[in-house]
Short mmCIF file of C-alpha atoms in Angstrom, two decimals:
data_model
loop_
_atom_site.label_atom_id
_atom_site.label_comp_id
_atom_site.label_asym_id
_atom_site.label_seq_id
_atom_site.Cartn_x
_atom_site.Cartn_y
_atom_site.Cartn_z
CA MET A 453 -35.93 -92.29 4.12
CA SER A 454 -36.79 -90.88 0.09
CA ALA A 455 -38.94 -88.23 -0.16
CA ASN A 456 -41.97 -90.02 -1.66
CA GLN A 457 -42.13 -92.32 1.36
CA PRO A 458 -44.96 -91.86 3.87
CA GLU A 459 -43.36 -91.33 7.45
CA LEU A 460 -44.66 -93.72 10.37
CA LYS A 461 -46.89 -91.64 12.78
CA GLN A 462 -47.89 -93.99 15.33
CA GLY A 463 -45.93 -91.99 18.96
CA LYS A 464 -49.00 -90.44 20.33
CA MET A 465 -51.41 -93.77 19.85
CA LEU A 466 -48.36 -96.01 21.59
CA PHE A 467 -48.07 -92.95 24.23
CA THR A 468 -51.46 -92.78 24.99
CA SER A 469 -52.15 -96.53 25.03
CA THR A 470 -49.22 -97.17 27.00
CA LEU A 471 -49.81 -94.59 29.75
CA CYS A 472 -53.13 -95.75 29.77
CA PHE A 473 -52.61 -99.20 30.58
CA ILE A 474 -49.78 -98.35 33.36
CA PHE A 475 -52.60 -96.08 35.14
CA ILE A 476 -54.67 -99.12 35.29
CA VAL A 477 -52.21 -101.46 36.60
CA VAL A 478 -51.05 -98.79 39.24
CA ALA A 479 -54.49 -97.81 40.29
CA THR A 480 -55.47 -101.74 40.24
CA GLY A 481 -52.49 -102.14 42.64
CA ILE A 482 -53.53 -99.35 44.68
CA LEU A 483 -57.34 -100.55 45.21
CA PHE A 484 -57.12 -104.16 44.65
CA PRO A 485 -53.63 -105.77 45.68
CA GLU A 486 -55.42 -109.27 46.01
CA GLN A 487 -57.08 -109.29 42.92
CA LEU A 488 -54.08 -107.94 40.78
CA TYR A 489 -51.85 -110.80 42.73
CA ASN A 490 -54.54 -113.49 41.88
CA VAL A 491 -55.07 -112.86 38.18
CA GLY A 492 -51.03 -112.27 37.44
CA ILE A 493 -50.49 -115.37 39.23
CA GLY A 494 -53.16 -117.58 37.66
CA THR A 495 -52.44 -116.12 34.06
CA MET A 496 -48.45 -117.26 34.22
CA THR A 497 -49.43 -120.64 35.62
CA TYR A 498 -51.82 -121.32 32.50
CA LEU A 499 -49.60 -119.89 29.77
CA THR A 500 -46.33 -121.55 31.26
CA ASP A 501 -48.11 -124.85 31.59
CA THR A 502 -49.39 -124.86 28.28
CA PHE A 503 -47.07 -122.96 26.09
CA GLY A 504 -43.86 -123.73 28.21
CA TRP A 505 -42.42 -125.31 25.25
CA ILE A 506 -42.93 -122.40 22.65
CA TYR A 507 -40.86 -120.32 25.49
CA MET A 508 -38.36 -123.06 25.52
CA ALA A 509 -38.05 -123.69 21.89
CA GLY A 510 -38.02 -120.10 20.79
CA SER A 511 -35.07 -119.28 22.65
CA PHE A 512 -33.01 -122.04 21.49
CA ALA A 513 -34.35 -120.96 17.88
CA TYR A 514 -32.87 -117.15 18.44
CA VAL A 515 -29.68 -118.69 19.14
CA MET A 516 -29.29 -120.75 16.42
CA VAL A 517 -30.57 -118.27 13.72
CA MET A 518 -28.30 -115.59 15.27
CA PHE A 519 -25.24 -117.70 14.66
CA TYR A 520 -25.84 -118.52 11.39
CA PHE A 521 -26.38 -115.02 10.68
CA ALA A 522 -22.72 -114.10 12.45
CA PHE A 523 -20.90 -117.17 10.18
CA SER A 524 -22.83 -116.55 6.88
CA LYS A 525 -21.91 -114.26 3.91
CA TYR A 526 -24.24 -111.74 5.60
CA GLY A 527 -21.89 -111.51 8.52
CA ASN A 528 -19.62 -108.31 7.01
CA ILE A 529 -22.55 -106.03 6.52
CA LYS A 530 -22.36 -103.18 8.23
CA PHE A 531 -24.70 -100.88 10.42
CA GLY A 532 -24.04 -98.11 8.04
CA PRO A 533 -22.36 -97.72 4.70
CA ASP A 534 -19.53 -100.02 3.95
CA ASP A 535 -16.85 -97.54 5.16
CA ALA A 536 -18.64 -96.72 8.43
CA LYS A 537 -16.80 -96.57 11.50
CA PRO A 538 -17.69 -97.78 15.48
CA GLU A 539 -19.41 -94.54 17.31
CA PHE A 540 -18.09 -95.86 20.52
CA SER A 541 -15.19 -97.30 21.68
CA THR A 542 -14.85 -101.27 22.15
CA PHE A 543 -14.54 -100.80 25.88
CA SER A 544 -17.62 -98.17 26.24
CA TRP A 545 -19.46 -100.17 23.61
CA ILE A 546 -19.36 -103.84 26.03
CA GLY A 547 -20.05 -101.77 29.08
CA MET A 548 -23.26 -100.41 27.23
CA LEU A 549 -24.11 -103.54 26.04
CA PHE A 550 -23.88 -105.18 29.63
CA SER A 551 -25.41 -102.40 31.87
CA ALA A 552 -28.57 -102.24 29.39
CA GLY A 553 -29.03 -105.89 29.49
CA MET A 554 -28.97 -107.86 32.44
CA GLY A 555 -26.64 -106.64 35.05
CA THR A 556 -29.18 -106.17 37.57
CA VAL A 557 -30.13 -109.68 37.05
CA MET A 558 -26.56 -111.21 37.77
CA LEU A 559 -26.20 -108.86 40.91
CA TYR A 560 -29.51 -110.11 42.10
CA TRP A 561 -29.20 -114.03 41.25
CA GLY A 562 -25.34 -114.10 41.26
CA VAL A 563 -25.46 -115.49 44.85
CA ALA A 564 -29.18 -116.25 44.81
CA GLU A 565 -29.53 -119.05 42.28
CA PRO A 566 -26.56 -120.96 43.13
CA VAL A 567 -27.38 -121.54 46.62
CA TYR A 568 -30.99 -122.25 45.97
CA HIS A 569 -30.04 -124.93 43.74
CA TYR A 570 -27.59 -126.26 46.07
CA MET A 571 -29.91 -126.58 48.68
CA HIS A 572 -32.75 -127.50 46.62
CA PRO A 573 -31.56 -129.35 43.05
CA LEU A 574 -34.35 -130.56 40.80
CA SER A 575 -35.69 -133.66 42.71
CA THR A 576 -35.93 -135.92 39.33
CA THR A 577 -32.29 -135.56 39.03
CA GLY A 578 -31.36 -137.56 42.14
CA ILE A 579 -29.09 -135.02 43.31
CA ASP A 580 -28.84 -135.01 47.26
CA PRO A 581 -29.06 -131.57 48.50
CA GLN A 582 -25.26 -129.94 49.75
CA THR A 583 -23.17 -132.37 48.16
CA ALA A 584 -20.45 -132.05 45.28
CA GLU A 585 -23.09 -133.15 42.53
CA ALA A 586 -25.19 -130.41 44.17
CA ALA A 587 -22.66 -127.34 43.72
CA GLU A 588 -22.07 -128.50 40.40
CA PHE A 589 -25.62 -128.69 39.18
CA ALA A 590 -26.27 -125.63 41.09
CA MET A 591 -23.36 -123.45 38.90
CA LYS A 592 -24.27 -125.27 35.53
CA GLN A 593 -27.73 -124.32 36.02
CA SER A 594 -26.94 -120.70 37.19
CA PHE A 595 -24.99 -120.48 33.80
CA ILE A 596 -27.59 -121.67 31.46
CA HIS A 597 -30.18 -119.46 32.91
CA GLN A 598 -27.98 -116.52 32.74
CA GLY A 599 -26.41 -117.16 29.21
CA ILE A 600 -26.87 -117.16 25.57
CA GLN A 601 -30.47 -118.21 25.28
CA ALA A 602 -31.55 -114.86 27.22
CA TRP A 603 -29.14 -112.52 25.42
CA ALA A 604 -29.93 -114.06 22.12
CA ALA A 605 -33.55 -112.12 22.22
CA PHE A 606 -31.86 -108.79 22.52
CA SER A 607 -29.81 -109.47 19.27
CA VAL A 608 -32.84 -110.57 17.15
CA VAL A 609 -34.40 -107.36 17.59
CA GLY A 610 -31.23 -105.58 17.85
CA LEU A 611 -29.98 -106.77 14.74
CA VAL A 612 -32.98 -106.08 12.69
CA LEU A 613 -33.27 -102.15 13.95
CA GLY A 614 -29.61 -101.80 13.64
CA TYR A 615 -29.94 -102.61 9.91
CA LEU A 616 -32.96 -100.71 9.22
CA MET A 617 -31.77 -97.52 11.41
CA TYR A 618 -28.28 -97.04 10.01
CA ARG A 619 -28.14 -99.32 6.57
CA LYS A 620 -31.73 -98.20 5.32
CA ASN A 621 -31.88 -94.67 6.96
CA GLU A 622 -35.11 -95.44 8.42
CA SER A 623 -36.64 -94.77 11.95
CA GLY A 624 -36.30 -96.88 14.94
CA LEU A 625 -39.60 -98.09 15.22
CA ILE A 626 -40.06 -101.53 15.58
CA SER A 627 -42.88 -101.91 13.27
CA ASN A 628 -40.18 -101.01 10.60
CA ILE A 629 -39.87 -104.45 10.41
CA LEU A 630 -42.82 -105.01 8.38
CA ILE A 631 -41.25 -102.46 5.23
CA PRO A 632 -40.40 -105.47 3.28
CA TRP A 633 -43.79 -106.58 2.99
CA GLY A 634 -44.59 -103.08 2.13
CA ARG A 635 -44.59 -99.63 4.01
CA GLY A 636 -48.44 -99.65 4.43
CA LYS A 637 -48.35 -102.72 6.74
CA ALA A 638 -45.70 -100.80 8.98
CA ASN A 639 -48.17 -98.21 9.10
CA GLY A 640 -51.34 -99.99 9.20
CA ASN A 641 -53.19 -101.77 11.90
CA LEU A 642 -50.30 -104.69 11.97
CA GLY A 643 -47.60 -102.29 12.29
CA LYS A 644 -49.85 -100.47 15.27
CA MET A 645 -50.29 -104.08 16.97
CA VAL A 646 -46.39 -104.85 16.89
CA ASN A 647 -45.69 -101.52 18.41
CA LEU A 648 -48.05 -102.02 21.02
CA ILE A 649 -47.16 -105.57 22.04
CA CYS A 650 -43.27 -104.24 22.23
CA VAL A 651 -43.95 -101.15 24.30
CA PHE A 652 -46.05 -103.42 26.67
CA GLY A 653 -43.77 -106.28 26.73
CA ALA A 654 -40.63 -103.37 27.30
CA ILE A 655 -42.87 -101.89 30.28
CA ALA A 656 -43.24 -105.75 31.63
CA GLY A 657 -39.79 -106.14 31.18
CA ILE A 658 -38.27 -103.15 32.87
CA SER A 659 -40.75 -103.55 35.68
CA THR A 660 -39.34 -107.03 36.64
CA SER A 661 -35.72 -105.82 36.54
CA LEU A 662 -36.79 -102.82 38.85
CA GLY A 663 -38.87 -104.15 40.98
CA GLN A 664 -36.37 -106.59 41.75
CA THR A 665 -33.72 -104.41 42.17
CA GLY A 666 -35.28 -101.95 44.33
CA LEU A 667 -36.60 -104.92 46.58
CA SER A 668 -32.53 -105.69 47.00
CA LEU A 669 -31.69 -102.18 47.60
CA GLY A 670 -33.95 -102.21 50.35
CA ILE A 671 -32.91 -105.01 52.26
CA SER A 672 -29.48 -104.32 51.42
CA PHE A 673 -29.81 -100.72 53.37
CA SER A 674 -31.34 -102.99 56.01
CA TYR A 675 -28.20 -105.20 56.74
CA LEU A 676 -25.76 -102.56 55.78
CA PHE A 677 -27.17 -99.52 57.93
CA GLY A 678 -29.63 -100.80 60.13
CA THR A 679 -32.80 -99.18 58.19
CA PRO A 680 -35.94 -100.83 58.45
CA ASP A 681 -37.17 -103.26 55.67
CA ALA A 682 -40.17 -101.00 55.00
CA PRO A 683 -42.02 -99.92 51.82
CA TRP A 684 -40.80 -96.54 52.31
CA VAL A 685 -37.44 -97.01 52.44
CA ILE A 686 -37.73 -98.31 48.92
CA PHE A 687 -40.03 -95.83 47.77
CA LEU A 688 -37.10 -93.37 48.99
CA LEU A 689 -34.23 -95.51 47.22
CA VAL A 690 -36.65 -95.61 43.86
CA GLY A 691 -37.56 -91.92 44.01
CA VAL A 692 -33.18 -91.24 44.26
CA VAL A 693 -32.96 -93.51 41.44
CA ALA A 694 -35.57 -91.59 39.51
CA LEU A 695 -34.29 -88.27 39.91
CA ILE A 696 -30.55 -89.44 39.11
CA THR A 697 -31.87 -91.24 35.75
CA ILE A 698 -33.57 -88.06 34.84
CA ILE A 699 -30.52 -86.16 35.27
CA CYS A 700 -28.23 -88.72 33.43
CA THR A 701 -30.70 -89.44 30.77
CA THR A 702 -31.43 -85.58 29.99
CA THR A 703 -27.61 -85.19 29.36
CA GLY A 704 -27.93 -87.21 25.98
CA LEU A 705 -26.39 -90.85 25.30
CA GLU A 706 -23.09 -90.33 24.66
CA LYS A 707 -22.25 -88.33 28.00
CA GLY A 708 -25.07 -89.62 30.64
CA ILE A 709 -24.92 -93.10 29.68
CA LYS A 710 -21.77 -93.77 28.25
CA LEU A 711 -20.31 -92.29 31.52
CA LEU A 712 -22.20 -94.13 33.81
CA SER A 713 -21.94 -97.62 32.18
CA ASP A 714 -17.75 -96.81 32.10
CA TYR A 715 -17.91 -96.43 35.64
CA ASN A 716 -20.37 -99.40 36.08
CA ALA A 717 -18.17 -101.58 34.00
CA TYR A 718 -15.09 -100.51 36.70
CA LEU A 719 -16.81 -101.10 39.52
CA LEU A 720 -18.04 -104.77 38.70
CA PHE A 721 -14.42 -105.37 37.42
CA GLY A 722 -13.10 -104.02 40.85
CA LEU A 723 -15.37 -106.10 42.73
CA ILE A 724 -14.65 -109.27 41.19
CA ILE A 725 -11.07 -108.97 41.47
CA LEU A 726 -11.30 -108.00 45.18
CA VAL A 727 -13.56 -111.10 45.88
CA ALA A 728 -10.33 -113.21 44.07
CA ILE A 729 -8.46 -111.83 46.46
CA VAL A 730 -10.00 -112.39 49.51
CA GLY A 731 -11.63 -115.52 48.45
CA PRO A 732 -10.67 -119.05 47.23
CA THR A 733 -9.03 -117.63 44.28
CA THR A 734 -7.65 -120.94 42.71
CA MET A 735 -11.24 -122.82 43.33
CA MET A 736 -13.17 -119.76 41.85
CA ILE A 737 -11.22 -119.97 38.70
CA ASN A 738 -11.61 -123.94 38.55
CA VAL A 739 -15.10 -123.49 39.38
CA TYR A 740 -15.20 -121.12 36.15
CA PHE A 741 -13.94 -123.43 33.88
CA ASP A 742 -15.47 -126.47 35.25
CA SER A 743 -18.96 -124.96 34.94
CA LEU A 744 -18.38 -123.63 31.49
CA GLY A 745 -17.40 -127.22 30.35
CA ASN A 746 -20.52 -128.35 31.95
CA TYR A 747 -22.60 -125.87 30.32
CA ILE A 748 -21.24 -126.29 26.77
CA ASN A 749 -21.50 -130.09 27.21
CA ASP A 750 -25.00 -130.10 28.03
CA PHE A 751 -26.21 -127.36 26.01
CA PHE A 752 -28.63 -128.98 23.60
CA LYS A 753 -30.23 -131.22 26.32
CA ASP A 754 -30.64 -128.29 29.00
CA ALA A 755 -31.88 -125.74 26.47
CA LEU A 756 -34.80 -127.58 25.41
CA MET A 757 -35.63 -129.39 29.06
CA LEU A 758 -39.33 -129.30 29.63
CA PRO A 759 -41.43 -131.29 32.04
CA THR A 760 -42.39 -134.84 30.33
CA PHE A 761 -43.05 -138.31 32.18
CA ALA A 762 -41.97 -136.39 35.83
CA ALA A 763 -44.38 -133.36 34.99
CA ASP A 764 -45.95 -133.28 38.51
CA GLU A 765 -42.20 -132.59 40.35
CA GLU A 766 -40.62 -131.01 37.13
CA ALA A 767 -43.50 -128.30 35.89
CA GLY A 768 -42.89 -126.09 38.86
CA TRP A 769 -39.77 -126.07 38.61
CA ILE A 770 -38.95 -125.30 34.99
CA ARG A 771 -41.72 -122.71 35.16
CA GLY A 772 -39.61 -120.89 38.02
CA TRP A 773 -36.36 -120.78 36.73
CA PRO A 774 -35.86 -121.66 32.89
CA ILE A 775 -39.33 -120.18 31.22
CA TYR A 776 -38.96 -117.53 33.91
CA TYR A 777 -35.19 -116.55 33.13
CA TYR A 778 -35.80 -116.18 28.93
CA ALA A 779 -39.41 -115.05 29.18
CA TRP A 780 -37.95 -112.37 31.32
CA ALA A 781 -35.43 -111.69 28.46
CA ILE A 782 -38.00 -111.68 25.61
CA ALA A 783 -40.00 -109.24 27.90
CA TRP A 784 -36.60 -106.75 28.08
CA ALA A 785 -35.95 -107.10 23.75
CA PRO A 786 -38.28 -104.38 23.16
CA PHE A 787 -35.89 -101.71 24.96
CA VAL A 788 -32.68 -103.47 25.08
CA GLY A 789 -32.80 -104.46 21.27
CA PRO A 790 -33.02 -100.84 20.20
CA PHE A 791 -30.56 -99.43 22.48
CA ILE A 792 -27.52 -101.78 21.79
CA ALA A 793 -28.36 -101.41 17.81
CA ARG A 794 -28.38 -97.54 18.64
CA VAL A 795 -24.75 -97.93 20.25
CA SER A 796 -23.44 -100.43 17.49
CA LYS A 797 -23.73 -98.41 14.68
CA GLY A 798 -20.81 -98.36 12.49
CA ARG A 799 -20.11 -102.27 13.45
CA THR A 800 -20.69 -105.27 11.43
CA VAL A 801 -23.42 -107.81 11.91
CA ARG A 802 -20.87 -110.22 12.83
CA GLU A 803 -19.02 -108.03 15.93
CA PHE A 804 -22.95 -107.09 16.81
CA ILE A 805 -24.16 -110.59 17.57
CA LEU A 806 -21.10 -111.81 19.04
CA GLY A 807 -20.66 -108.95 20.95
CA SER A 808 -24.16 -108.98 22.30
CA MET A 809 -24.22 -112.27 22.91
CA LEU A 810 -21.22 -113.79 24.10
CA ILE A 811 -18.75 -111.29 25.56
CA PRO A 812 -21.90 -110.09 28.60
CA CYS A 813 -22.14 -113.98 29.20
CA ILE A 814 -18.45 -114.36 29.97
CA GLY A 815 -18.60 -111.47 32.39
CA ILE A 816 -21.88 -112.86 33.92
CA PHE A 817 -20.22 -116.31 34.37
CA ILE A 818 -17.16 -114.97 35.85
CA TRP A 819 -19.29 -113.29 38.35
CA VAL A 820 -21.86 -115.93 39.07
CA ALA A 821 -18.60 -118.63 39.37
CA PHE A 822 -17.05 -116.60 42.24
CA PHE A 823 -19.72 -115.16 44.30
CA GLY A 824 -21.62 -118.57 43.80
CA THR A 825 -18.49 -120.34 44.93
CA ILE A 826 -18.70 -117.82 48.12
CA GLY A 827 -22.38 -118.62 49.06
CA ILE A 828 -22.17 -122.61 48.39
CA GLN A 829 -19.04 -122.65 50.55
CA SER A 830 -21.01 -121.14 53.70
CA SER A 831 -21.73 -122.41 56.65
CA PRO A 832 -25.09 -124.25 57.03
CA GLU A 833 -27.07 -121.39 58.72
CA VAL A 834 -26.25 -119.27 56.27
CA LEU A 835 -26.86 -121.19 53.52
CA GLU A 836 -30.48 -121.84 55.04
CA ALA A 837 -31.09 -118.15 55.26
CA ALA A 838 -29.57 -117.05 51.83
CA ALA A 839 -31.64 -119.59 50.01
CA ALA A 840 -34.93 -118.77 52.03
CA SER A 841 -34.80 -115.09 50.69
CA SER A 842 -32.98 -114.36 47.19
CA LYS A 843 -33.34 -110.59 47.33
CA ALA A 844 -31.07 -110.66 51.00
CA ALA A 845 -28.85 -113.77 49.45
CA THR A 846 -25.81 -111.74 48.71
CA PHE A 847 -25.93 -109.61 51.97
CA ILE A 848 -26.57 -112.72 54.11
CA VAL A 849 -23.43 -114.70 52.64
CA LEU A 850 -21.07 -111.46 52.56
CA GLN A 851 -22.03 -110.65 56.25
CA ASP A 852 -19.20 -112.63 57.74
CA TYR A 853 -16.87 -112.67 54.78
CA PRO A 854 -13.54 -111.48 54.94
CA MET A 855 -14.14 -107.63 53.91
CA GLY A 856 -17.51 -108.30 53.41
CA THR A 857 -19.12 -105.23 54.25
CA VAL A 858 -16.73 -103.30 51.76
CA ILE A 859 -17.70 -106.09 49.03
CA SER A 860 -21.73 -105.36 49.84
CA ILE A 861 -21.33 -101.61 49.83
CA GLY A 862 -19.36 -102.21 46.22
CA VAL A 863 -22.70 -104.47 45.36
CA VAL A 864 -25.07 -102.04 46.49
CA ILE A 865 -23.26 -98.91 44.65
CA ALA A 866 -23.39 -101.54 41.30
CA LEU A 867 -27.16 -102.33 41.81
CA PHE A 868 -27.76 -98.65 41.99
CA THR A 869 -25.68 -97.94 38.48
CA CYS A 870 -27.50 -101.04 36.97
CA PHE A 871 -30.77 -99.60 38.01
CA ILE A 872 -30.11 -96.25 36.56
CA THR A 873 -28.79 -97.38 33.50
CA SER A 874 -31.27 -100.05 32.55
CA LEU A 875 -33.94 -97.02 33.48
CA ASN A 876 -31.71 -95.01 31.11
CA SER A 877 -31.97 -97.51 28.36
CA SER A 878 -35.70 -98.18 28.65
CA THR A 879 -36.39 -94.51 28.96
CA PHE A 880 -34.51 -93.62 25.85
CA THR A 881 -36.31 -96.44 24.00
CA LEU A 882 -39.78 -95.59 25.13
CA ALA A 883 -39.44 -92.00 24.43
CA SER A 884 -37.84 -92.76 21.07
CA MET A 885 -41.19 -94.71 19.99
CA CYS A 886 -43.54 -92.55 21.56
CA GLU A 887 -41.75 -89.83 19.18
CA ASP A 888 -42.10 -91.89 16.06
CA GLY A 889 -38.59 -93.46 16.40
CA SER A 890 -36.76 -90.47 16.78
CA GLU A 891 -32.78 -90.91 17.43
CA ASN A 892 -32.58 -88.01 20.33
CA PRO A 893 -36.23 -87.84 21.87
CA SER A 894 -37.30 -84.99 23.77
CA ASN A 895 -36.27 -84.25 27.48
CA LYS A 896 -40.06 -83.98 28.58
CA MET A 897 -40.64 -87.16 26.96
CA LYS A 898 -37.95 -89.14 28.70
CA ILE A 899 -38.81 -87.87 32.37
CA ILE A 900 -42.62 -88.74 31.88
CA TRP A 901 -41.04 -92.29 31.00
CA VAL A 902 -38.85 -92.37 33.87
CA ILE A 903 -41.92 -91.76 36.41
CA ALA A 904 -44.39 -94.10 34.86
CA GLN A 905 -41.76 -96.93 34.73
CA CYS A 906 -40.71 -96.13 38.52
CA ALA A 907 -44.53 -96.21 39.57
CA MET A 908 -45.22 -99.33 37.67
CA ALA A 909 -42.40 -101.19 39.22
CA LEU A 910 -43.31 -99.96 42.68
CA THR A 911 -46.89 -100.85 42.05
CA LEU A 912 -45.61 -104.64 41.28
CA MET A 913 -43.35 -104.57 44.66
CA MET A 914 -45.98 -103.55 46.57
CA ALA A 915 -48.20 -106.51 45.59
CA THR A 916 -45.51 -109.09 45.61
CA LYS A 917 -46.29 -111.84 48.40
CA THR A 918 -43.15 -113.99 48.38
CA GLY A 919 -40.48 -111.53 46.85
CA ILE A 920 -40.48 -112.14 43.46
CA ASP A 921 -43.69 -114.07 42.53
CA MET A 922 -45.80 -110.99 40.81
CA LEU A 923 -42.82 -109.78 39.32
CA GLN A 924 -41.88 -112.70 37.34
CA SER A 925 -45.62 -112.80 36.41
CA ILE A 926 -45.51 -109.54 34.48
CA SER A 927 -42.66 -110.89 32.57
CA LEU A 928 -43.74 -114.26 31.55
CA ILE A 929 -47.29 -113.05 30.49
CA PHE A 930 -46.05 -110.27 28.20
CA ALA A 931 -43.24 -112.58 26.54
CA LEU A 932 -45.77 -114.88 24.81
CA PRO A 933 -46.85 -112.69 22.10
CA LEU A 934 -43.70 -111.04 22.00
CA MET A 935 -42.13 -114.16 20.75
CA PHE A 936 -44.15 -114.23 17.54
CA VAL A 937 -42.89 -110.43 16.95
CA LEU A 938 -39.17 -111.78 17.41
CA PHE A 939 -39.97 -114.32 14.75
CA LEU A 940 -41.41 -111.74 12.62
CA CYS A 941 -37.81 -109.66 12.99
CA ILE A 942 -35.82 -112.73 11.98
CA TRP A 943 -37.99 -113.26 8.97
CA SER A 944 -37.78 -109.22 7.96
CA THR A 945 -33.91 -109.99 8.06
CA PHE A 946 -33.55 -112.40 6.20
CA LYS A 947 -35.86 -111.08 3.39
CA MET A 948 -33.96 -107.67 3.80
CA PHE A 949 -30.24 -109.80 3.57
CA ARG A 950 -31.03 -111.77 0.81
CA GLU A 951 -32.56 -108.57 -1.31
CA GLU A 952 -29.38 -106.84 -0.46
CA PHE A 953 -26.97 -109.81 -1.83
CA SER A 954 -29.24 -110.14 -4.94
CA GLU A 955 -29.05 -106.27 -5.52
CA GLU A 956 -25.25 -106.73 -4.92
CA THR A 957 -25.03 -109.36 -7.27
CA LEU A 958 -26.91 -107.74 -10.04
CA ALA A 959 -24.63 -104.70 -9.75
CA ALA A 960 -21.58 -106.86 -9.73
CA LYS A 961 -23.00 -108.49 -12.77
CA ALA A 962 -23.55 -105.36 -14.40
CA ALA A 963 -20.19 -104.19 -13.89
CA VAL A 964 -18.63 -107.12 -15.20
CA LEU A 965 -20.93 -106.64 -18.57
CA GLU A 966 -19.65 -102.97 -18.49
CA SER A 967 -16.10 -103.77 -18.24
CA GLU A 968 -16.19 -106.51 -20.89
CA LYS A 969 -18.15 -104.13 -23.38
CA VAL A 970 -15.37 -101.70 -22.89
CA THR A 971 -12.63 -103.91 -23.40
CA LEU A 972 -14.68 -105.35 -26.95
CA GLU A 973 -14.61 -101.26 -27.77
CA LYS A 974 -10.94 -101.09 -27.41
CA ALA A 975 -10.25 -104.23 -29.28
CA GLU A 976 -12.28 -103.15 -31.86
CA GLN A 977 -10.87 -99.73 -32.28
CA MET A 978 -7.27 -101.37 -32.43
CA SER A 979 -8.11 -103.45 -35.11
#
């Protein structure tokens, strides 16, 4: 940033506004939990029934645009100078991409979703429950919902911020996406609105994730160690996670988050290998490739699935599954996007997009295929119990499985590490935005945000009646305005990429003209 360009100062406003928002939600949840629940669910239902097409079409558009950037002439642009080198090794980079994204989603839904769809396939498909067709439907839908459309939203935000921070030397404030239209726009009312929407959305996304992970941790301890499935257990577990996160996040990005992400990747890989050894290995591998083929084959049809002529039967299912997943990812984008941009310094646009969109999906698909196969092959009694309790599904299925206790303990540890790494990345992003896009926010700010996020997540957990409904509503509500911010990110990226290539073209023409001039001068001297 040049000396004559004013710095964007919005940190104090963002900090105060967001803490007030969290305080209002937490106070309402404590004093008026019934009213908070009714407002949340009512708003969610109205938005998804009225604007569901925006969630679906927008998520599809993000995928198409990101692939265009990756394979276009812009794919070789680097996050940094042309000679920049990646800051992190490829393994550490992949580990941080994965754990900062939807690792907690995979752990929570890896068994629960395939089992649910197997027991309750969408009625308009005409598929009978607990049949081979139901199993194929269940696996394909699980791939769709945890697949590339969710990750594309992260890439949209990460791409524009990575370019701005490391190519243009701007701060990490998301309002900087408005700089192509003038720095005054970025620091004006529109910029403030963009930042507020993003911070509120980030809080909504992480609260959903932390809330679901907290519920799953509480029930896992009940199954493994006989502790009561009570709120005080969840409060204690979330407190432990908060303490570890504070220690981890205050040691710095390179030390704390990188180390934990590496261990998390090793643990998840080890669990997959263990399940493959004790389970029906060949069948799991077959399920993986068969489901991947079905996913790719039906991608365009399923990516835009919306309730039409059978809306009464389809609307609730579509609201509760694809729209929920894509909205959740969009709500995560304001904190995952800046984080994955931060750890991708020195990489090209093509590397960033393909790495952040495809590699995590491959890992998630393997996990879902292996653990989903275990779930679908369970006894009828286990299937009924698992389908009825999403937060306990994994532990119900593993109870009587070979080495089930060992695998369950591994899953619990993975839940802890994914919880901590997700909280780490969101804390870093929120603290950074509240200190005007600083790459190294203060430890005091990080500690405040760890406590605030845990308080929000606990409030939503306590207001949740059926397990996840209130947690779902918060993401769906805040994802709608965020979608328009993401479209603004795409527009901004187009403008800046075109401008850079225009500058490069002019520079190349000038160099050619200069070379021709020198050649002519030499020729004249020789004559």
